[in-house]
């Protein structure tokens, strides 16, 4: 991630989500008055990390899609085939507000998930026998535990 300040760009990265989150928070706090924007290079996980600290700060975020799914970038209409193709907007256009959701004390930008979709996707990526659209249907149904309804006696 890059922090754009009045005088320079500050780059941060981390070895894990927690490490990146700590560095993000520390950099933002120590440069609060100088930061004029944040450039996130990554996917939905990095967006999630950034919005936790940027919500209600008035600091705009610019996304360069470089993740696996890039759902948020897709929702914004970003060019996924040429991720840097929209960089001119960083300097040439005004920030746009987007709606965020909140679950407990965490914010989310695109989707709120229970994790079920991740489990199915992980299994689908390892599953080599079934191809195409039917793969997800088959794996979805195989992951749902079945139980018997109690009989009314």
Coordinates of C-alpha atoms in Angstrom, one line a residue:
X1 CA 0.0 0.0 0.0
X2 CA 1.1 3.5 -0.6
X3 CA 0.2 6.5 1.5
X4 CA 0.1 9.7 -0.5
X5 CA 1.1 12.7 1.7
X6 CA 1.5 16.3 0.8
X7 CA 5.2 15.8 -0.1
X8 CA 5.8 12.1 -0.9
X9 CA 4.5 8.5 -1.1
X10 CA 5.0 6.2 1.8
X11 CA 5.0 2.5 0.9
X12 CA 4.1 -0.3 3.4
X13 CA 3.7 -4.0 3.1
X14 CA 3.6 -6.9 5.5
X15 CA 4.4 -10.5 6.0
X16 CA 0.9 -11.3 7.1
X17 CA -2.5 -9.7 7.3
X18 CA -1.8 -8.8 11.0
X19 CA 1.6 -7.3 10.2
X20 CA 0.2 -5.2 7.3
X21 CA -2.7 -4.0 9.5
X22 CA -0.3 -3.0 12.3
X23 CA 2.0 -1.1 9.8
X24 CA -1.0 0.5 8.1
X25 CA -2.4 1.7 11.5
X26 CA 1.0 3.0 12.7
X27 CA 1.8 4.8 9.4
X28 CA -1.6 6.4 9.4
X29 CA -1.4 7.5 13.0
X30 CA 2.1 9.0 12.7
X31 CA 1.3 10.8 9.4
X32 CA -2.4 11.6 10.1
X33 CA -2.3 15.3 9.1
X34 CA 0.0 14.8 6.1
X35 CA -1.8 11.8 4.4
X36 CA -3.9 13.0 1.5
X37 CA -4.8 9.5 0.1
X38 CA -4.0 5.8 0.2
X39 CA -3.3 3.7 -2.8
X40 CA -4.2 0.0 -2.2
X41 CA -2.5 -2.5 -4.5
X42 CA -4.2 -5.8 -3.9
X43 CA -7.5 -7.5 -3.7
X44 CA -10.5 -7.7 -1.5
X45 CA -8.5 -8.6 1.6
X46 CA -6.3 -5.5 1.3
X47 CA -9.5 -3.4 0.7
X48 CA -10.9 -4.8 3.9
X49 CA -7.8 -4.0 5.8
X50 CA -7.7 -0.4 4.5
X51 CA -11.3 0.5 5.1
X52 CA -11.1 -0.6 8.8
X53 CA -8.7 2.4 9.3
X54 CA -10.0 4.8 6.7
X55 CA -13.7 4.8 7.4
X56 CA -14.8 8.2 8.7
X57 CA -11.3 9.6 8.3
X58 CA -12.0 11.7 5.2
X59 CA -8.9 10.1 3.6
X60 CA -9.6 8.8 0.1
X61 CA -8.5 5.3 -1.1
X62 CA -7.6 4.4 -4.6
X63 CA -7.6 0.7 -5.6
X64 CA -5.2 -0.9 -8.1
X65 CA -6.7 -4.4 -8.5
X66 CA -4.1 -7.1 -7.9
X67 CA -5.9 -9.8 -6.0
X68 CA -7.4 -13.1 -6.9
X69 CA -11.1 -12.3 -7.2
X70 CA -11.1 -8.5 -7.2
X71 CA -14.8 -8.4 -6.4
X72 CA -14.7 -4.8 -5.1
X73 CA -12.7 -3.6 -8.1
X74 CA -15.1 -5.3 -10.4
X75 CA -18.0 -3.6 -8.6
X76 CA -16.3 -0.2 -9.1
X77 CA -15.8 -0.9 -12.8
X78 CA -12.0 -1.1 -12.6
X79 CA -10.1 -2.4 -15.5
X80 CA -9.0 -5.9 -14.3
X81 CA -7.1 -6.8 -17.5
X82 CA -4.9 -3.7 -17.1
X83 CA -4.8 -2.9 -13.4
X84 CA -2.7 0.2 -13.8
X85 CA -4.8 1.6 -16.7
X86 CA -6.9 3.7 -14.3
X87 CA -4.0 5.3 -12.5
X88 CA -4.7 8.7 -14.2
X89 CA -7.8 8.9 -12.1
X90 CA -5.6 9.0 -9.0
X91 CA -4.7 12.6 -9.9
X92 CA -7.4 13.6 -12.3
X93 CA -10.7 12.8 -10.6
X94 CA -12.5 13.5 -7.4
X95 CA -13.0 10.7 -4.9
X96 CA -16.4 9.0 -5.0
X97 CA -18.2 7.9 -1.9
X98 CA -19.2 4.2 -1.6
X99 CA -21.6 2.6 0.8
X100 CA -20.1 0.3 3.5
X101 CA -21.7 -2.3 5.7
X102 CA -20.9 -3.0 9.3
X103 CA -21.1 -6.2 11.2
X104 CA -20.2 -5.6 14.9
X105 CA -17.2 -3.3 14.9
X106 CA -15.9 -4.4 11.4
X107 CA -16.7 -2.7 8.1
X108 CA -17.1 -4.4 4.8
X109 CA -17.2 -2.9 1.3
X110 CA -18.5 -5.5 -1.1
X111 CA -19.9 -8.7 0.5
X112 CA -20.5 -10.1 4.0
X113 CA -19.8 -13.8 4.1
X114 CA -20.2 -16.6 6.6
X115 CA -17.2 -18.4 5.1
X116 CA -19.3 -21.1 3.4
X117 CA -18.4 -19.7 -0.1
X118 CA -14.7 -19.9 0.7
X119 CA -14.9 -23.5 1.8
X120 CA -16.8 -24.4 -1.4
X121 CA -14.3 -22.4 -3.6
X122 CA -11.3 -24.0 -1.9
X123 CA -12.7 -27.5 -2.5
X124 CA -13.7 -26.6 -6.1
X125 CA -10.1 -25.5 -6.8
X126 CA -8.8 -28.9 -5.7
X127 CA -11.6 -30.9 -7.4
X128 CA -10.4 -32.1 -10.8
X129 CA -13.1 -34.6 -11.9
X130 CA -16.2 -32.3 -12.4
X131 CA -15.6 -29.4 -14.8
X132 CA -17.6 -26.1 -15.4
X133 CA -20.7 -24.7 -13.7
X134 CA -21.8 -28.1 -12.3
X135 CA -18.6 -28.2 -10.1
X136 CA -19.9 -25.6 -7.7
X137 CA -23.4 -27.0 -7.6
X138 CA -22.0 -30.5 -6.8
X139 CA -19.7 -29.2 -4.1
X140 CA -22.3 -26.9 -2.6
X141 CA -24.7 -29.7 -2.1
X142 CA -21.9 -32.1 -0.8
X143 CA -20.9 -29.5 1.9
X144 CA -24.3 -29.0 3.4
X145 CA -24.8 -31.4 6.3
X146 CA -28.1 -33.2 6.1
X147 CA -30.1 -33.9 9.2
X148 CA -33.4 -35.6 10.0
X149 CA -36.4 -33.7 11.1
X150 CA -37.7 -34.9 14.4
X151 CA -40.9 -36.9 14.0
X152 CA -44.0 -35.6 15.7
X153 CA -45.2 -38.7 17.6

